[in-house]
Tab-separated table of C-alpha atoms and ligand atoms in Angstrom:
chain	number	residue	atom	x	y	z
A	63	UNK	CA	92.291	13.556	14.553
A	64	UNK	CA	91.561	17.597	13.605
A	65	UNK	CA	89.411	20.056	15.135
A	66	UNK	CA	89.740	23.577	16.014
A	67	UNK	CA	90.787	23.993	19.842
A	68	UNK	CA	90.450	27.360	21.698
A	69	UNK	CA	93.016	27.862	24.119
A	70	UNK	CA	92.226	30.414	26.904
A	71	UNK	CA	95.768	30.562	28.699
A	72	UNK	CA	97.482	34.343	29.763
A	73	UNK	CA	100.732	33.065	29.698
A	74	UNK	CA	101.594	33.570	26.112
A	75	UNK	CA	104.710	31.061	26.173
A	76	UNK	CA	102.408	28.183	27.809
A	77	UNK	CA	99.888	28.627	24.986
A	78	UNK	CA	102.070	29.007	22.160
A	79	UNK	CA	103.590	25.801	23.565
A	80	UNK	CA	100.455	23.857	23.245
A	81	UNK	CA	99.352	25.761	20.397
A	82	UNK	CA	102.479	24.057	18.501
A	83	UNK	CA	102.042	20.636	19.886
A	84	UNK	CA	97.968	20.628	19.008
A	85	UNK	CA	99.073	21.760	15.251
A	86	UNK	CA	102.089	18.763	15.466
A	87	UNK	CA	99.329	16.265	16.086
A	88	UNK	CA	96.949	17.933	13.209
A	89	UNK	CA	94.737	20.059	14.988
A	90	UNK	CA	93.761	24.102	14.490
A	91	UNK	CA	94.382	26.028	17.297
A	92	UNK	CA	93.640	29.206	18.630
A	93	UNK	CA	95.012	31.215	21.173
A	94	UNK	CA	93.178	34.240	23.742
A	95	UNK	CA	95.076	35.493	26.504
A	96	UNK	CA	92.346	37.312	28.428
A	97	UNK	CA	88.901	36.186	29.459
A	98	UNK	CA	87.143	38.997	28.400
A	99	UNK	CA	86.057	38.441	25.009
A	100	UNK	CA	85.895	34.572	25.424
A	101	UNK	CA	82.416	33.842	24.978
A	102	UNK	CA	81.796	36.589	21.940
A	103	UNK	CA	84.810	34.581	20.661
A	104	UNK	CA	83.059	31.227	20.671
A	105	UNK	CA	79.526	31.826	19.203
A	106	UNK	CA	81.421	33.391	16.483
A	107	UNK	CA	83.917	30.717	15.495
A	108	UNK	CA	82.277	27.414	17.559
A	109	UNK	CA	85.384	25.685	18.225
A	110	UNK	CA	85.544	21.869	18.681
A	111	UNK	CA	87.283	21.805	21.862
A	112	UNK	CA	88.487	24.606	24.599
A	113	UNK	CA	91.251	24.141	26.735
A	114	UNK	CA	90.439	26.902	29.510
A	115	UNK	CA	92.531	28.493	32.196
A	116	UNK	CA	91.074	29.038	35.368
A	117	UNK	CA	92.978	32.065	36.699
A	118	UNK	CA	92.854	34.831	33.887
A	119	UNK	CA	92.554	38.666	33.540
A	120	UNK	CA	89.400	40.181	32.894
A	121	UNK	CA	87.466	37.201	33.575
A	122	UNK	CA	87.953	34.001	35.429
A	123	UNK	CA	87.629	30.287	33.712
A	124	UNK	CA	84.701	29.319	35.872
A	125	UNK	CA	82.829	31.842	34.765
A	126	UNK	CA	83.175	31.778	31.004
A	127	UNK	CA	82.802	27.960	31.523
A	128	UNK	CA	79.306	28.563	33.081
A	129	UNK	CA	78.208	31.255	30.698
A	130	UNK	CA	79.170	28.423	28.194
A	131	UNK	CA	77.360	26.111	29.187
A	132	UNK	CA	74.181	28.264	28.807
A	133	UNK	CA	74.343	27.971	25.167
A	134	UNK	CA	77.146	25.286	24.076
A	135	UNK	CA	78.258	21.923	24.820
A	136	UNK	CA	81.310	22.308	23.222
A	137	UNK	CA	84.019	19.878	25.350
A	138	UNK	CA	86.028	21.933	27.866
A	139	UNK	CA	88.922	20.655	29.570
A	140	UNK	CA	89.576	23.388	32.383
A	141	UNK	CA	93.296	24.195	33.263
A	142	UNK	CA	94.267	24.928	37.008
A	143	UNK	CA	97.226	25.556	38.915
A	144	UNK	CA	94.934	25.958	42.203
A	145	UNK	CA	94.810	22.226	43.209
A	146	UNK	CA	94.282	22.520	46.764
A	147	UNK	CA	91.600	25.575	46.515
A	148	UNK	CA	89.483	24.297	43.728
A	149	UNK	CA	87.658	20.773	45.034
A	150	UNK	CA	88.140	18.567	41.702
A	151	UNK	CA	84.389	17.689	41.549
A	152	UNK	CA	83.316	21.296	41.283
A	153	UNK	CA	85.600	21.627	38.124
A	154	UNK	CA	83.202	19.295	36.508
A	155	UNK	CA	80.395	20.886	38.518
A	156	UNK	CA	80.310	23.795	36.301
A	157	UNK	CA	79.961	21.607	33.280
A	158	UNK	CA	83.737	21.078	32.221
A	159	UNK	CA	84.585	17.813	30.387
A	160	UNK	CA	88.155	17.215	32.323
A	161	UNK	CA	90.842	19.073	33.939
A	162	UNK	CA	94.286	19.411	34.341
A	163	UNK	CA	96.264	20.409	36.841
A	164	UNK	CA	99.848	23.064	36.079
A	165	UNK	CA	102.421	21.793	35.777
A	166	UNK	CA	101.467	19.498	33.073
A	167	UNK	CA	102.971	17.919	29.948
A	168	UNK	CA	101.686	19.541	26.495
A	169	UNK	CA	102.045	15.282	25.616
A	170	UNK	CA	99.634	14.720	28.172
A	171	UNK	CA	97.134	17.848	27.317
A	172	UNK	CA	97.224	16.205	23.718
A	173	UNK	CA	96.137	13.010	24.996
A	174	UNK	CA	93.482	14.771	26.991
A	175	UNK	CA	92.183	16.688	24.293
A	176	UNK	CA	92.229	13.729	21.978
A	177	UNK	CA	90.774	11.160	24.769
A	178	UNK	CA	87.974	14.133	24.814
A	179	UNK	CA	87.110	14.645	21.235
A	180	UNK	CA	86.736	10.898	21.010
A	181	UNK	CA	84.419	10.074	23.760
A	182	UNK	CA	82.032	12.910	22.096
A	183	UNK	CA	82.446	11.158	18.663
A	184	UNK	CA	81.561	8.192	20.444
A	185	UNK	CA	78.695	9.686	22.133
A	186	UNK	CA	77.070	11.123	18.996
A	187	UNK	CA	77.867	8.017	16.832
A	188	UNK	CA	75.626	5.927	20.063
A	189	UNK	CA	72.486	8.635	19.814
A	190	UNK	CA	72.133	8.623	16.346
A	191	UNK	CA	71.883	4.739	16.948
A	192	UNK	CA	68.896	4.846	19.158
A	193	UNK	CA	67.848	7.610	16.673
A	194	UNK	CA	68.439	10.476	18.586
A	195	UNK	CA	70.389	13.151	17.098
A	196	UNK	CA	71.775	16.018	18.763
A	197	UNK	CA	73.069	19.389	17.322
A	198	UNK	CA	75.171	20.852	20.018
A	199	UNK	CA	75.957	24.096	18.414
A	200	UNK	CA	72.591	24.887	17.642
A	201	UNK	CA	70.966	23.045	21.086
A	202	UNK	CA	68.509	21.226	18.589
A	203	UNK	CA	67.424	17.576	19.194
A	204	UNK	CA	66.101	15.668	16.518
A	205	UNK	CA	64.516	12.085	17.117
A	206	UNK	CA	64.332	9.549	13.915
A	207	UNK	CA	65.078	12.803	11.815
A	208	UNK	CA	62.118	15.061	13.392
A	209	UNK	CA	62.780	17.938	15.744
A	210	UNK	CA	61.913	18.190	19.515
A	211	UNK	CA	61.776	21.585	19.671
A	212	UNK	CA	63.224	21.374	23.236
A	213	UNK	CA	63.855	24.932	25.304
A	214	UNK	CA	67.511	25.030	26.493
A	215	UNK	CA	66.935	23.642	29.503
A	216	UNK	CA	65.457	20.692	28.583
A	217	UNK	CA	68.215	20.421	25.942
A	218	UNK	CA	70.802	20.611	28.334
A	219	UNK	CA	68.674	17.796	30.502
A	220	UNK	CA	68.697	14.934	27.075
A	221	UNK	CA	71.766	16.167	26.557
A	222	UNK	CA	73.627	15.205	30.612
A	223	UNK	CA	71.289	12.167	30.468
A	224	UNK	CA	72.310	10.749	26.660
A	225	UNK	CA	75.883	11.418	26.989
A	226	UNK	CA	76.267	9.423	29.952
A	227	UNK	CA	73.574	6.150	28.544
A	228	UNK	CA	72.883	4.012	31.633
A	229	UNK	CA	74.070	6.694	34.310
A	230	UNK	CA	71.537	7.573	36.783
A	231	UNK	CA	71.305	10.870	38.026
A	232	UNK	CA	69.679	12.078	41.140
A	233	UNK	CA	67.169	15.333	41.403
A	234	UNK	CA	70.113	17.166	42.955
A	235	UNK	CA	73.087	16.285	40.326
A	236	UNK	CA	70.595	16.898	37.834
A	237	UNK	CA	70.153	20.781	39.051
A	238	UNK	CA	73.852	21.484	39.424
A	239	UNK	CA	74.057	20.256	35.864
A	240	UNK	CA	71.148	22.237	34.070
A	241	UNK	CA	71.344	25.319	36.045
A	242	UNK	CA	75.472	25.754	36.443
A	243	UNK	CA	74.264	29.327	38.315
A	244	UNK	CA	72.553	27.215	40.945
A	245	UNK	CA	69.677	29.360	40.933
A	246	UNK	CA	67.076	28.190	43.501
A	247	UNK	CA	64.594	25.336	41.635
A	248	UNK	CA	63.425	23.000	43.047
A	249	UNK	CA	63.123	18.993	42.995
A	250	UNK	CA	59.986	19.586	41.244
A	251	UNK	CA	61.125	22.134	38.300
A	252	UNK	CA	63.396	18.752	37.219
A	253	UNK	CA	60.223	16.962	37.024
A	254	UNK	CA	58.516	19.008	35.390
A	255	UNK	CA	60.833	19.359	32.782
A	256	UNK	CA	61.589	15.561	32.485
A	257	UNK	CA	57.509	15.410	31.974
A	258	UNK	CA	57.665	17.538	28.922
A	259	UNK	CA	60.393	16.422	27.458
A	260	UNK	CA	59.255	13.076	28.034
A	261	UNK	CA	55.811	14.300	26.256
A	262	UNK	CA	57.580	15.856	23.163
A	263	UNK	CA	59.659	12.592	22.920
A	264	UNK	CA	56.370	10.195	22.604
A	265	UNK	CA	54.880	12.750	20.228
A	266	UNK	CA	57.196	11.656	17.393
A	267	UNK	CA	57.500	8.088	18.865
A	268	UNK	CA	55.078	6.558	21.413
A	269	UNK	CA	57.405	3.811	21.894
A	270	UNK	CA	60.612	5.376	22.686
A	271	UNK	CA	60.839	5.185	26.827
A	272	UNK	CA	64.437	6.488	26.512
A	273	UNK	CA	64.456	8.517	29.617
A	274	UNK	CA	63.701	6.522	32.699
A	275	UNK	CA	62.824	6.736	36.475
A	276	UNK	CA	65.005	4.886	38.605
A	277	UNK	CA	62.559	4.918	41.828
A	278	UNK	CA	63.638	6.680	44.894
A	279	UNK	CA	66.509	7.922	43.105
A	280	UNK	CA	66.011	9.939	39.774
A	281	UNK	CA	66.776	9.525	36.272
A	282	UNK	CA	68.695	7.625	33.790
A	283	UNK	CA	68.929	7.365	29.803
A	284	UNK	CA	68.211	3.990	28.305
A	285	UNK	CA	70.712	2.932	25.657
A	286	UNK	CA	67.964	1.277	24.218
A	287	UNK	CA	69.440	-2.453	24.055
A	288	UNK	CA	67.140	-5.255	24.779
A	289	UNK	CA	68.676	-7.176	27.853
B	174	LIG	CA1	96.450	31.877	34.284
């Protein structure tokens, strides 16, 4: 497996450590030791993978893993030492892929990374199945080779939903998720938006009911095989 991984760590002996077993195992990394320049860093070089510290100078990892998140899907596996302070689920709240918890084993982190990299393969390898394409580093969704022309938001919405194919989301889940700020929308915004993208989606193909309501509850991708 290769890829270029980011690795956001202010200990320089702890990154250079898993900066030597990510090259060992045939990936590219990169190392930052503050979180200032962080997000600069990744629209300029759009790494495969980031392996983010929570607890840095300048900026903390929550943050930069929001800000993100407002224009990247790239996988992020968030690094914390503050187990008892930060609840799990809100690690993943913010739109990171995985965690891991300090101390940790740079063996393990590699297994992480790589466990990572191959559920998005996976992932992409499934949409362009049901001919849905998307172009995380450009937030572009193409369906059978013609674009949606989807605002971020509803990008981020196909994307949650067609990642996880079969996983139904409520209203509320669906909010954290698209907004990672939590700014104040409301049940209805999410329908709204699931309306239009639904429209745009039956535009290029009238047959393709690929996001579905799950009544009472909220919304789900369709994998798209015939039961
Ligand atoms: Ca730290």
């Amino acid at each position: 497996m290769t890829g270029n991984i980011l690795i956001v760590e202010d200990e320089p002996k702890l990154a250079s450590l898993l900066a030597d077993y990510l090259k060992a195992y045939g990936f590219t990394p990169f190392c930052l030791y503050r979180g200032g320049r962080v997000i600069e860093w990744v629209k300029e070089h759009q790494p495969d993978l980031i392996l983010l510290d929570l607890m840095l100078p300048e900026r903390d990892g929550m943050e930069i893993c929001r800000d993100i998140r407002k224009f990247s899907a790239v996988p992020i596996i968030m690094i914390t030492a503050k187990v008892e302070e930060i609840d799990r689920v809100l690690g993943l709240e913010i739109g990171a892929d995985d965690y891991i918890c300090k101390p940790f084993s740079p063996r393990e982190v590699v297994a992480r990374v790589r466990a990572v990299l191959r559920r998005v393969k996976e992932h992409k390898e499934n949409l362009q199945l049901q001919g849905l394409t998307l172009d995380e580093d450009k937030y572009k969704a193409y369906l059978k080779g013609h674009e949606l022309e989807l605002t971020a938001v509803e990008f981020r919405l196909l994307h949650l939903l067609a990642t996880n194919p079969g996983r139904i989301y409520n209203r509320q889940q669906l909010m954290n998720r698209i907004y990672p700020d939590q700014r104040n929308v409301s049940d209805r915004t999410i329908d709204s938006h699931i309306k239009k993208l639904r429209r745009k989606i039956e535009a290029i193909d009238p047959d393709a009911k690929i996001i579905q309501s799950v009544y009472g509850v909220g919304y789900k991708f369709e994998n798209g095989e015939k039961k």
